[in-house]
Short mmCIF file of C-alpha atoms in Angstrom, two decimals:
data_model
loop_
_atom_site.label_atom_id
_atom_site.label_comp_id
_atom_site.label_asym_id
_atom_site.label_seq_id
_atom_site.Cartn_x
_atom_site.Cartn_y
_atom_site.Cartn_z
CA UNK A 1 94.96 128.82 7.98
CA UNK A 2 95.32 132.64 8.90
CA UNK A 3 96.87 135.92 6.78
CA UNK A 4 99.24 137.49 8.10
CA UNK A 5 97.94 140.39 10.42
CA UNK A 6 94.77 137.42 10.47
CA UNK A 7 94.27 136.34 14.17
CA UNK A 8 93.51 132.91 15.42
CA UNK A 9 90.01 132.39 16.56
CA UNK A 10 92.12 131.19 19.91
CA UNK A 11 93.44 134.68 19.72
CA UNK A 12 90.20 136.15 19.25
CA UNK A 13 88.90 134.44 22.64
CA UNK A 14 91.72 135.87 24.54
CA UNK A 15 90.97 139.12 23.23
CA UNK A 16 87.45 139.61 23.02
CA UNK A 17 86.99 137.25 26.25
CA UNK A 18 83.72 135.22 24.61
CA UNK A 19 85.08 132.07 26.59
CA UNK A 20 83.10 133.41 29.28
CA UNK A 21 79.24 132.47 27.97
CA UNK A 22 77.72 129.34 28.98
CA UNK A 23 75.03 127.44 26.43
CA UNK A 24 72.05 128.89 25.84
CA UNK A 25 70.50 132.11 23.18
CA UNK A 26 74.20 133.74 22.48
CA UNK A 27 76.13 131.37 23.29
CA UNK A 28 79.72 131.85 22.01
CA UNK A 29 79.28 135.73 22.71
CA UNK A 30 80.53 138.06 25.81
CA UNK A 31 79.04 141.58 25.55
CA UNK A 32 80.48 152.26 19.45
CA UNK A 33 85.44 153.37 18.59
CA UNK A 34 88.05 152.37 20.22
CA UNK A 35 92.02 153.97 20.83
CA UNK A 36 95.12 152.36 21.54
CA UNK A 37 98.75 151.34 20.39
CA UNK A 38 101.91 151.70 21.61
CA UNK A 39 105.17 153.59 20.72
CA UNK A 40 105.17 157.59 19.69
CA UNK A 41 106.68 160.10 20.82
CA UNK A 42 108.84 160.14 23.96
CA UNK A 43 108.47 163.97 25.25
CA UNK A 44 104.70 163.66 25.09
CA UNK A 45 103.39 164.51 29.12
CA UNK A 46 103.63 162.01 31.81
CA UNK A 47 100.19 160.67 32.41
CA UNK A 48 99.38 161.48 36.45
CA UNK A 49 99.30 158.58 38.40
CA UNK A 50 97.28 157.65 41.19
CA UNK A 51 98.99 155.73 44.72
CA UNK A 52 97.26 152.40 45.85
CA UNK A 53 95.56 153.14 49.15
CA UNK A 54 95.63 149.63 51.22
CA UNK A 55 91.89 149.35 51.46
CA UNK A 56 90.55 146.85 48.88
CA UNK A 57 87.01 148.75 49.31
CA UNK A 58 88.77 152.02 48.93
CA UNK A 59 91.88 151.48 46.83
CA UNK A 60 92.60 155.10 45.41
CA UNK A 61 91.82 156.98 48.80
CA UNK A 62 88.43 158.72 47.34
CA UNK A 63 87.34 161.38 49.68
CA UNK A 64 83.75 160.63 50.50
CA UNK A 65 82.66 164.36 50.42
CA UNK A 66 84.34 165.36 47.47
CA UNK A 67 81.81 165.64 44.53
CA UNK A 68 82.52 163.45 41.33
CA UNK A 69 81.53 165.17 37.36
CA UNK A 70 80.70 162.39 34.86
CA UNK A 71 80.06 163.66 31.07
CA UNK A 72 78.46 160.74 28.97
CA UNK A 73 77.93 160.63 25.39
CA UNK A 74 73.87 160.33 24.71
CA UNK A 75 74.09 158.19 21.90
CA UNK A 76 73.11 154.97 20.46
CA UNK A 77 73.36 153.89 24.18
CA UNK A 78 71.57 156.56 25.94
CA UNK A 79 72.67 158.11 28.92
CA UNK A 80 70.60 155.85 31.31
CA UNK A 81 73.08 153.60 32.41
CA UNK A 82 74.99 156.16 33.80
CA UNK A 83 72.79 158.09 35.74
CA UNK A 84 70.31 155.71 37.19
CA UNK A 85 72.83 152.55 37.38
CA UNK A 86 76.88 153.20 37.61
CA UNK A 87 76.57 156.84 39.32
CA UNK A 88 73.75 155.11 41.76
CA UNK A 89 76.27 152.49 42.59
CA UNK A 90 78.93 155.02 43.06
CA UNK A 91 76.43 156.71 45.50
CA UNK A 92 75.78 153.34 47.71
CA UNK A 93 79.82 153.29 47.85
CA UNK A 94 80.13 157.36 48.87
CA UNK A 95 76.50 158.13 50.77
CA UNK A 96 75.67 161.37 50.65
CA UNK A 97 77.79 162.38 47.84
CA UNK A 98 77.38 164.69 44.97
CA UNK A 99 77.12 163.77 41.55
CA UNK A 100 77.10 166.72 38.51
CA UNK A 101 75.99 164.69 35.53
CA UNK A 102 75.78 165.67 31.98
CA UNK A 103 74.87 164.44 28.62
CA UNK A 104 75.47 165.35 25.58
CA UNK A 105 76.12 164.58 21.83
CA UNK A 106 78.82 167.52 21.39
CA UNK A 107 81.77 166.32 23.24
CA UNK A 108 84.31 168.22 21.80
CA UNK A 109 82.07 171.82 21.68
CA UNK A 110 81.18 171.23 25.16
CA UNK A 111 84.55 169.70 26.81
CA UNK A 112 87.63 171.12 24.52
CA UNK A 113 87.59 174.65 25.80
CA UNK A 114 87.34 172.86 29.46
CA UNK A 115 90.25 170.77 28.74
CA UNK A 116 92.25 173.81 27.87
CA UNK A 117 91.07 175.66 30.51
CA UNK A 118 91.95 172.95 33.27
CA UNK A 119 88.54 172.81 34.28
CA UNK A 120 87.64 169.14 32.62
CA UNK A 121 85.32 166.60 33.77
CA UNK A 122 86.07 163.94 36.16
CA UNK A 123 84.89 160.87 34.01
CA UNK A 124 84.50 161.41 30.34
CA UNK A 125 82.61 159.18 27.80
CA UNK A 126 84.21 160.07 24.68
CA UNK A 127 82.17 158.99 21.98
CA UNK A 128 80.36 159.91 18.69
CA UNK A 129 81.31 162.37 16.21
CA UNK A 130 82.73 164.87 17.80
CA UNK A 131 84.99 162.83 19.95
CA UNK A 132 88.30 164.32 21.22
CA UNK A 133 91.61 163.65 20.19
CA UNK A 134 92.72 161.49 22.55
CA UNK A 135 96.46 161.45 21.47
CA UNK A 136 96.75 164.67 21.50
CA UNK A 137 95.31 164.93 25.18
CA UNK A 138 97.36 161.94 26.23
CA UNK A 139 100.36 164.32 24.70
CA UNK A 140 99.16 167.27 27.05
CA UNK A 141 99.03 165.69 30.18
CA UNK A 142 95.25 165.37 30.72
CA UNK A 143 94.67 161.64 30.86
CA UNK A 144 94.91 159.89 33.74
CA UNK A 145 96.83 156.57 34.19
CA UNK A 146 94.50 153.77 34.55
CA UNK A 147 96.99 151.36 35.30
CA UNK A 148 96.09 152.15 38.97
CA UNK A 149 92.49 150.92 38.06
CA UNK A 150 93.67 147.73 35.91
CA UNK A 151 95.98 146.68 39.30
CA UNK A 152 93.58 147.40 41.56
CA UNK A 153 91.14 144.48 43.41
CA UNK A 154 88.06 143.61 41.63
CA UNK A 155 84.58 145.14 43.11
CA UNK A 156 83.38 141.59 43.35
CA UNK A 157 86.43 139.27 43.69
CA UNK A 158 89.42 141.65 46.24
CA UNK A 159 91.66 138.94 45.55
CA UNK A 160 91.33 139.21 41.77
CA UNK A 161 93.04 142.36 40.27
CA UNK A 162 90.41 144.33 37.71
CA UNK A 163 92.91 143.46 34.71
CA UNK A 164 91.99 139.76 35.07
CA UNK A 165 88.20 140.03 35.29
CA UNK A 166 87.83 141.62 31.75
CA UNK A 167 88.94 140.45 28.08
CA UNK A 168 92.40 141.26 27.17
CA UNK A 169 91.07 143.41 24.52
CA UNK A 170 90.53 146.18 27.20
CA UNK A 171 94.39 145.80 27.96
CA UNK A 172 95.25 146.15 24.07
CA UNK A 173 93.44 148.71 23.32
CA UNK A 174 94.16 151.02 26.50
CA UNK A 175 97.39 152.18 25.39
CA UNK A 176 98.40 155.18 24.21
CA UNK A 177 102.11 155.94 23.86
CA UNK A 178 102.48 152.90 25.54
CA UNK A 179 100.93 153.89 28.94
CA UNK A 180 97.50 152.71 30.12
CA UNK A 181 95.01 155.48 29.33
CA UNK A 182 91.72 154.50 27.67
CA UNK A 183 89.15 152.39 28.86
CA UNK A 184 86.66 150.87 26.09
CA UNK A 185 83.71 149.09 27.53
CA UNK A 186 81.85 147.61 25.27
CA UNK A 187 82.17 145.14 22.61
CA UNK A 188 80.16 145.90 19.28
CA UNK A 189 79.97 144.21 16.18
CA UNK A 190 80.10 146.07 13.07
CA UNK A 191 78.49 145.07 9.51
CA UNK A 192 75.45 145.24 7.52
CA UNK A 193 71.47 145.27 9.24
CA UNK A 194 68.67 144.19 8.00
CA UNK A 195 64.95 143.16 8.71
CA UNK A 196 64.99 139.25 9.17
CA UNK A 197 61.13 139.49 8.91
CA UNK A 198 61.36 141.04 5.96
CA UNK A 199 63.47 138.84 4.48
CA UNK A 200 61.34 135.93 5.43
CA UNK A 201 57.82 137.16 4.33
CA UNK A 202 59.46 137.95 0.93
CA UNK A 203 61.50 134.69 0.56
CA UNK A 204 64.84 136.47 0.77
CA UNK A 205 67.95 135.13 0.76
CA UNK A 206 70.86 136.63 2.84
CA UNK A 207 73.19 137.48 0.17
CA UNK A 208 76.63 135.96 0.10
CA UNK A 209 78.29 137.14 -3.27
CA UNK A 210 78.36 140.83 -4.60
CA UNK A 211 76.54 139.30 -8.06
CA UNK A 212 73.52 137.94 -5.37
CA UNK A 213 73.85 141.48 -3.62
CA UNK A 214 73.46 143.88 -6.31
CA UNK A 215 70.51 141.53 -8.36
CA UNK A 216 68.48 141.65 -4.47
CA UNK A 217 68.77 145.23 -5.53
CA UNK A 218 67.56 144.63 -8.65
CA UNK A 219 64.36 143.38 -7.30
CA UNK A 220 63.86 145.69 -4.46
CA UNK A 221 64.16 148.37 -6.95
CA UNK A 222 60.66 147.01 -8.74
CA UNK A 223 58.52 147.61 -5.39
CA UNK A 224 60.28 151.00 -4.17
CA UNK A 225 62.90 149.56 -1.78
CA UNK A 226 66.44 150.83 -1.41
CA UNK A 227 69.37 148.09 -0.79
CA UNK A 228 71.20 150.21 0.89
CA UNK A 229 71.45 154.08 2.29
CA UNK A 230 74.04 156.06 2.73
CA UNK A 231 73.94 156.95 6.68
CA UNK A 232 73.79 160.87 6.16
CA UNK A 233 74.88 163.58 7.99
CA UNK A 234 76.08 162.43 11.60
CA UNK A 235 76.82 159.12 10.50
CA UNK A 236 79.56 159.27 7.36
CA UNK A 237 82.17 157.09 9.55
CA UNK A 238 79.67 154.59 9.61
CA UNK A 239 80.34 154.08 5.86
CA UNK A 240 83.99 154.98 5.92
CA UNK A 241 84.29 152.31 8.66
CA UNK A 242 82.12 149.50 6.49
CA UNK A 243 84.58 150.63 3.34
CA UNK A 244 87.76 149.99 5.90
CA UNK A 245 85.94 146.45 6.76
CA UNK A 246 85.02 145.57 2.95
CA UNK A 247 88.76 146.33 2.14
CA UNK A 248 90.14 143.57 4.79
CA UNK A 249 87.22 141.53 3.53
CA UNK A 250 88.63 141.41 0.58
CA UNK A 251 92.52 141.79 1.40
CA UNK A 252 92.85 140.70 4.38
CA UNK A 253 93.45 141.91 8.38
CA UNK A 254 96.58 143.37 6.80
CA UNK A 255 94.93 146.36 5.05
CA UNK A 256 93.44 147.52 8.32
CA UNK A 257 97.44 147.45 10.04
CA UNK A 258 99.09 148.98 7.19
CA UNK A 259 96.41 152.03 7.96
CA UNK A 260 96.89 152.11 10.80
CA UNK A 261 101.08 152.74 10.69
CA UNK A 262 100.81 154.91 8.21
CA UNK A 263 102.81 152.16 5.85
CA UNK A 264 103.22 154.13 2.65
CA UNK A 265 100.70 153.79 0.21
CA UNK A 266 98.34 151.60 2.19
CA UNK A 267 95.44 153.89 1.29
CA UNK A 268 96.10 153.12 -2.69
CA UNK A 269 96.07 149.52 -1.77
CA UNK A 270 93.98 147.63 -4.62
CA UNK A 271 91.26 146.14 -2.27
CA UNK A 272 90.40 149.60 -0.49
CA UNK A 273 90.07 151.21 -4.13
CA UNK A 274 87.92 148.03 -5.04
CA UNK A 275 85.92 149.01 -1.72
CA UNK A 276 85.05 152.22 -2.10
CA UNK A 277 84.52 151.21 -5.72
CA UNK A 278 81.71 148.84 -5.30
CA UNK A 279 80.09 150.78 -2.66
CA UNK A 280 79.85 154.21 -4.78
CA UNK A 281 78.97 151.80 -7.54
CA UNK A 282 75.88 150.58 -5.25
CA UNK A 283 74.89 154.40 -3.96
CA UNK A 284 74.99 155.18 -7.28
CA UNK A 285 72.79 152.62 -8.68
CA UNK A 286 70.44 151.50 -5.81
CA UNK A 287 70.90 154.49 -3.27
CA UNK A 288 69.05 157.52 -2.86
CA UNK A 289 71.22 161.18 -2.59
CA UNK A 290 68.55 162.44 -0.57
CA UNK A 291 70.03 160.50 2.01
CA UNK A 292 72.67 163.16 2.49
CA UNK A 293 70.42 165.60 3.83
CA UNK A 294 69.46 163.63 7.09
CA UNK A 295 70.69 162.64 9.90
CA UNK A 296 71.51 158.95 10.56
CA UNK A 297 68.08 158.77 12.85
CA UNK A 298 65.96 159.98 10.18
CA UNK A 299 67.56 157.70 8.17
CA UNK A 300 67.41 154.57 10.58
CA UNK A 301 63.35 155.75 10.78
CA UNK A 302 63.22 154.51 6.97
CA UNK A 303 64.74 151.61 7.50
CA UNK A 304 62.26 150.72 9.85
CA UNK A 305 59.82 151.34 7.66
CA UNK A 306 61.29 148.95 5.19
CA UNK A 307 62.09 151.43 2.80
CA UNK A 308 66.04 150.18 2.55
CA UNK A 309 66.98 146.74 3.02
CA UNK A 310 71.01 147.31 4.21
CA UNK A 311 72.36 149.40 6.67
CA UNK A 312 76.16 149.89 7.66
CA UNK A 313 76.11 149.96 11.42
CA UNK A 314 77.39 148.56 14.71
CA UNK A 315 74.96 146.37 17.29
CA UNK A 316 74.22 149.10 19.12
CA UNK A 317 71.43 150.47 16.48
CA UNK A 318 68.89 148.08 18.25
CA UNK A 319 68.62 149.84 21.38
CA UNK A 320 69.43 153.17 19.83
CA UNK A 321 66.22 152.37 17.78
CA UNK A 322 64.25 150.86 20.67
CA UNK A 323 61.32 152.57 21.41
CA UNK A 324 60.40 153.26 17.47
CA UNK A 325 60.90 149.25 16.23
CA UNK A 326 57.87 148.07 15.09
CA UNK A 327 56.24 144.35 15.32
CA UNK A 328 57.25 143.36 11.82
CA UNK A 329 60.79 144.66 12.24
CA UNK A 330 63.43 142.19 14.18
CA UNK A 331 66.73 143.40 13.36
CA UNK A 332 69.72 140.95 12.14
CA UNK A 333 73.07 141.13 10.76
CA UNK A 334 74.52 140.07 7.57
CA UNK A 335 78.33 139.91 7.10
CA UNK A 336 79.31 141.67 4.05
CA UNK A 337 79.16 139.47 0.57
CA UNK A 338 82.25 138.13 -1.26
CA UNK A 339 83.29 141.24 -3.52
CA UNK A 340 85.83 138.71 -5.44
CA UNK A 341 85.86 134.95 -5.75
CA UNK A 342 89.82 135.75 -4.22
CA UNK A 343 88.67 137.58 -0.80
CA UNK A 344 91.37 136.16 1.47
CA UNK A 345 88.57 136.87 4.23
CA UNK A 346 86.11 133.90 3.68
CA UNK A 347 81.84 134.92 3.46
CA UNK A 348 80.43 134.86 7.00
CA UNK A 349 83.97 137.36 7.86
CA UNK A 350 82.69 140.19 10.65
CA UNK A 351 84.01 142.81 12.81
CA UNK A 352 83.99 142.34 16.77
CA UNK A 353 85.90 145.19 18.54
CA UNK A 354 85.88 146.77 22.22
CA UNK A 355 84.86 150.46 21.78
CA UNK A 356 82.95 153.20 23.99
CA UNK A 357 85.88 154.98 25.50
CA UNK A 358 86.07 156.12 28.97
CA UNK A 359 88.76 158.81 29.96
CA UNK A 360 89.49 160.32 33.82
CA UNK A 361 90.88 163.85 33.74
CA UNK A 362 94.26 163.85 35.17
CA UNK A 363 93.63 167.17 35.91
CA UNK A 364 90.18 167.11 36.94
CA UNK A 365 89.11 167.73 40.17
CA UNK A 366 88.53 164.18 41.79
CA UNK A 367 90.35 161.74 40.01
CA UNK A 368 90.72 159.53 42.56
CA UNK A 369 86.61 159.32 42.41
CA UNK A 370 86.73 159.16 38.57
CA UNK A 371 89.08 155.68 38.84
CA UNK A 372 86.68 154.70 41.63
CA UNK A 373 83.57 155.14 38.83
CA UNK A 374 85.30 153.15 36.03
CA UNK A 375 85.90 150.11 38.79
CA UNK A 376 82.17 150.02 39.61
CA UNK A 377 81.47 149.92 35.97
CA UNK A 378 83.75 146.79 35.54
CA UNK A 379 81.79 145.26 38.61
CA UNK A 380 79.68 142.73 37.33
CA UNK A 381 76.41 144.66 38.79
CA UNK A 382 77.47 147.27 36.57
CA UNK A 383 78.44 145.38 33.37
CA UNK A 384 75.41 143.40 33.62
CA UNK A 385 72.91 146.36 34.32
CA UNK A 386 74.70 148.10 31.84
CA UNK A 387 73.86 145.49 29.09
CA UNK A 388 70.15 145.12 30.84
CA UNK A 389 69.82 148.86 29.81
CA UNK A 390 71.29 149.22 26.59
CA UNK A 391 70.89 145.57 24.95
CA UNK A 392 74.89 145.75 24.77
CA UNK A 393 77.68 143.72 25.79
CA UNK A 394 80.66 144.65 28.09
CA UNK A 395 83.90 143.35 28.54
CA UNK A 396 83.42 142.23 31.62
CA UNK A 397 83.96 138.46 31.56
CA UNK A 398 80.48 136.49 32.63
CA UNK A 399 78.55 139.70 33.60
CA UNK A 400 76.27 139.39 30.54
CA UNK A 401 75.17 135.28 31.58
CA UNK A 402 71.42 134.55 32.04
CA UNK A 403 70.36 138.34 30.68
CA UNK A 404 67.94 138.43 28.64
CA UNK A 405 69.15 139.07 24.78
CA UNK A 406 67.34 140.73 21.91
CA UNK A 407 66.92 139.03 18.67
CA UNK A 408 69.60 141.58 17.25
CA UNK A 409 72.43 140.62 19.51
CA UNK A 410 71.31 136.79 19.62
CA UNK A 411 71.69 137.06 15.42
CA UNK A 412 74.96 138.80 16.17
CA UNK A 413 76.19 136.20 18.68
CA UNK A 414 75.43 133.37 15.76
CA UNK A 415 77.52 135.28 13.20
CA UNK A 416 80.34 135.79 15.07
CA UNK A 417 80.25 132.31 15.92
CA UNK A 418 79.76 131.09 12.25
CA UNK A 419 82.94 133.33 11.33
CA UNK A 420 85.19 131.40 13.73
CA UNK A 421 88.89 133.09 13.01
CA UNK A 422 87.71 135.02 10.24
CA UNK A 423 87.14 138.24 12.73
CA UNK A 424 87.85 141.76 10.65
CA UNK A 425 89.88 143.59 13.33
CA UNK A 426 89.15 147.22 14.02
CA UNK A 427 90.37 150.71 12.54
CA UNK A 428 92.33 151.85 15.51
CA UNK A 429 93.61 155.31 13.40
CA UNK A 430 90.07 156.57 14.46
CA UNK A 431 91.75 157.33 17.79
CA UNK A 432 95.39 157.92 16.87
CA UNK A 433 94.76 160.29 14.05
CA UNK A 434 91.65 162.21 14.82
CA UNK A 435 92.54 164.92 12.02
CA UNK A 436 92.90 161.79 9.41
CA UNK A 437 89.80 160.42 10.72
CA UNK A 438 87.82 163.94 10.07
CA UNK A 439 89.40 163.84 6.75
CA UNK A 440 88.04 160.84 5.98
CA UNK A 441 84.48 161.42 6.60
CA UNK A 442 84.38 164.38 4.69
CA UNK A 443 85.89 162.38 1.86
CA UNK A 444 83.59 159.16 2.24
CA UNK A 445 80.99 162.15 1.81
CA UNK A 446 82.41 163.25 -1.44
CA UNK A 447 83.15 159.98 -3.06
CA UNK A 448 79.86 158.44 -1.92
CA UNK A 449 77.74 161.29 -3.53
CA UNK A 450 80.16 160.56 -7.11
CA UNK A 451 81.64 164.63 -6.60
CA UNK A 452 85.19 162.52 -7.10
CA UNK A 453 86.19 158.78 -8.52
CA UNK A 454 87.14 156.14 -5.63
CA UNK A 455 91.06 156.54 -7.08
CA UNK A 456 90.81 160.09 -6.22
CA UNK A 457 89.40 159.21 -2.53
CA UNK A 458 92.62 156.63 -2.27
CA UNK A 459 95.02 159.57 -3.27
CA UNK A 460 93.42 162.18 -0.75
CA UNK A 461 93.81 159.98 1.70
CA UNK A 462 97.20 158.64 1.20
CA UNK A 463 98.31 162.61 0.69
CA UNK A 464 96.55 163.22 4.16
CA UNK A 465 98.37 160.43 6.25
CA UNK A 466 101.78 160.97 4.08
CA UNK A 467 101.52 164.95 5.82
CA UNK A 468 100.83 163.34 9.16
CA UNK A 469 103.38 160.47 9.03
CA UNK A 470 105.85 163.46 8.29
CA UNK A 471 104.48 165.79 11.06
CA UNK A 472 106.66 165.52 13.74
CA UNK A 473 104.18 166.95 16.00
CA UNK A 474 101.98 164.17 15.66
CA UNK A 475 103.04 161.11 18.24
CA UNK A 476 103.10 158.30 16.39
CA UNK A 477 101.39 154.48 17.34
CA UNK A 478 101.94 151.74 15.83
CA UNK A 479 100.40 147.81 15.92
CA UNK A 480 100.99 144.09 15.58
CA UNK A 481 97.38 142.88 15.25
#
């Protein structure tokens, strides 16, 4: 039996394409903030469109000798993929031609006053937390329609179009304004992390109630362990995302939509205030403040090092983490516990979303090549090496079988498995409301660190997307599921 705004776990195949994995470590799975929706306003700017070319090796008429610019995000998934892999393979297509790569962590310092100037990137990872506003980019004209791409023949298969050789997710989630904009390529799970050898050499359970969580606490307390830290500075929407996700947990898919539309009052819903309630609670009592003053890598160092046993974070962390994960250290994930014996999400409930955007610059100066890019990287050559690099799954159906999969994403694979229907769908608001999104890590900040109660987090909130629902400036989105 589903909620309403619940999806079937039929649903969740179609959308997330896991029917793709044969037996074997993962089965059940495929492969870090995703945009989409559909509606707003009607005068936004056309998206710029690029004609088919008839050559299923050449379908958008790249000029060989025209140089391509990719900008990548250097994040949890490292910039490697893109340089020595998908830009390589873009090279073996185009011989001899130039490729201007950069990578960065400051998108928007580094790429907004290019934007404005019309001097943006070809191919843009945006990512991280200083993403750009893709709305309001979509609204100016500078994203290019990738319905060209979606139509176009598949790298591998010319008689298969692109759109069928990924999960359906992509599709969903591409939409801005109801035109085809936004590629997200990979698919992450977000929830809590933890030390499975830890857990084992000290006979703990996983906990599955709040009453279970809070007394593991308890005892970590007595030997100088945290339960859980606050992801500091860099990393707030890590916590405002695992409030969002305790919130359905505990109300349902529902909570998440309503957010997402801008329903009135969805932000002084009961289960987000019992959210952010229990999680200030646990800061408060089995946290550490000085948390605050680092930076989410500092702070995944200690973790590490066993000095907290929860962290709020998506499946990426393991290859983020990579070269600093010791021998006793094999990372897992824990859904998060019943808050209320009436959660109308069940224990074992996680998140599984498509996310890592990918934008081409309408406006840039080789789109054509920047559409070309995003095909190779839904090749399965790409998809696969990128998931060989990073440790992360794509949404390219299949491209992920027979590679070898850390103990991380094989733990991940078994949860999502175990939670059948019971998938917590994503915040898509992230995306459509940047400036609400902003707000709402500086407020996670606030409440987290007890400056202001968890009802006075609900009410900033609400009063921030009551001024955007009524800002007719802002193109609106709206969702189903």
């Amino acid at each position: 039996m589903t909620h309403p705004g619940e999806i079937t776990r039929r649903q969740l195949l179609r959308r997330i394409g896991m029917t793709a994995f044969v037996a074997g470590p993962g089965a059940g799975l495929l492969s870090a903030c995703a945009t989409a929706g559909t509606g707003g306003d009607p005068t936004a700017a056309p998206a710029t469109s690029i004609a088919a070319s008839a050559d299923p090796k050449n379908p958008f008429g790249v000029d060989a000798k025209k140089p391509l610019e990719v900008v990548i995000f250097s994040g949890g998934y490292g910039d490697a993929y893109a340089k020595d892999l998908h830009e390589e393979l873009y090279k073996k297509a185009f011989p001899g031609v130039t490729i201007k790569h950069t990578a960065t962590q400051q998108i928007g310092t580094q790429l907004r006053p290019r934007f404005i100037g019309d001097d943006a990137p070809d191919v843009l990872n945006n990512s991280g937390p200083e993403a750009m506003d893709l709305v309001a980019l979509a609204a100016e004209g500078h994203l290019a329609d990738l319905t060209p791409l979606f139509d176009a023949p598949s790298v591998d298969e010319p008689a298969k179009k692109v759109r069928d050789t990924v999960t359906p997710a992509v599709l969903d989630n591409a939409k801005i304004d109801g035109k085809d904009l936004v590629l997200n390529y990979s698919v992450s799970h977000r929830a809590l992390w933890y030390n499975a050898k830890l857990f084992e050499s000290r006979g703990w359970a996983v906990p599955k109630t709040w009453a279970e969580f809070t007394a593991l606490g308890e005892a970590a307390k007595k030997d100088g362990i945290l339960l859980f830290a606050y992801p500091g500075q860099k990393g707030p929407y890590y916590q405002l995302w695992n409030v969002l996700y305790t919130a359905a947990k505990i109300g349902g898919n529902q909570i998440i939509l309503d957010i997402d539309n801008l329903v009135d009052n969805a932000w002084n819903a009961e289960p987000v205030k019992q959210a952010v309630t229990v999680w200030a609670d646990v800061q408060a009592k089995y946290g550490d403040k000085a948390y605050f003053g680092l930076d989410h890598t500092q702070t995944q160092i200690k973790h590490l090092q066993n000095e907290l046993l929860f962290y709020p974070v998506g499946s990426w962390i393991e290859n983020e983490m990579t070269k600093d994960i010791p021998l006793d250290f094999q990372y897992a994930i824990a859904p998060i516990p019943d808050v209320t014996a009436a959660d109308k999400m069940p224990y074992g409930a996680i998140q599984v979303g498509v996310g890592e955007n990918f934008v081409v610059a309408a406006k840039g100066k080789n789109p054509q090549g920047g559409l070309e890019y995003l095909r190779i990287m839904l090749s399965k050559e790409g998809a696969r090496g990128f998931t060989e690099k990073t440790k992360n799954l794509t949404v390219v159906n299949g491209a992920a079988e027979g590679v070898d999969l850390p103990a991380g994403l094989i733990s991940a694979a078994k949860a999502q498995d175990a939670a059948g229907e019971n998938i917590i769908t994503d915040a898509r608001f992230e995306g459509w409301y940047k400036e609400l999104f902003d707000y709402g890590t500086e407020q996670i900040n606030v409440v987290m660190a007890g400056r202001i109660t968890p009802e006075k987090f609900c009410a900033n909130m609400q009063k921030k997307a009551d001024a955007i629902k009524k800002d007719d400036s802002v193109a609106k989105q709206t969702r189903s599921q």
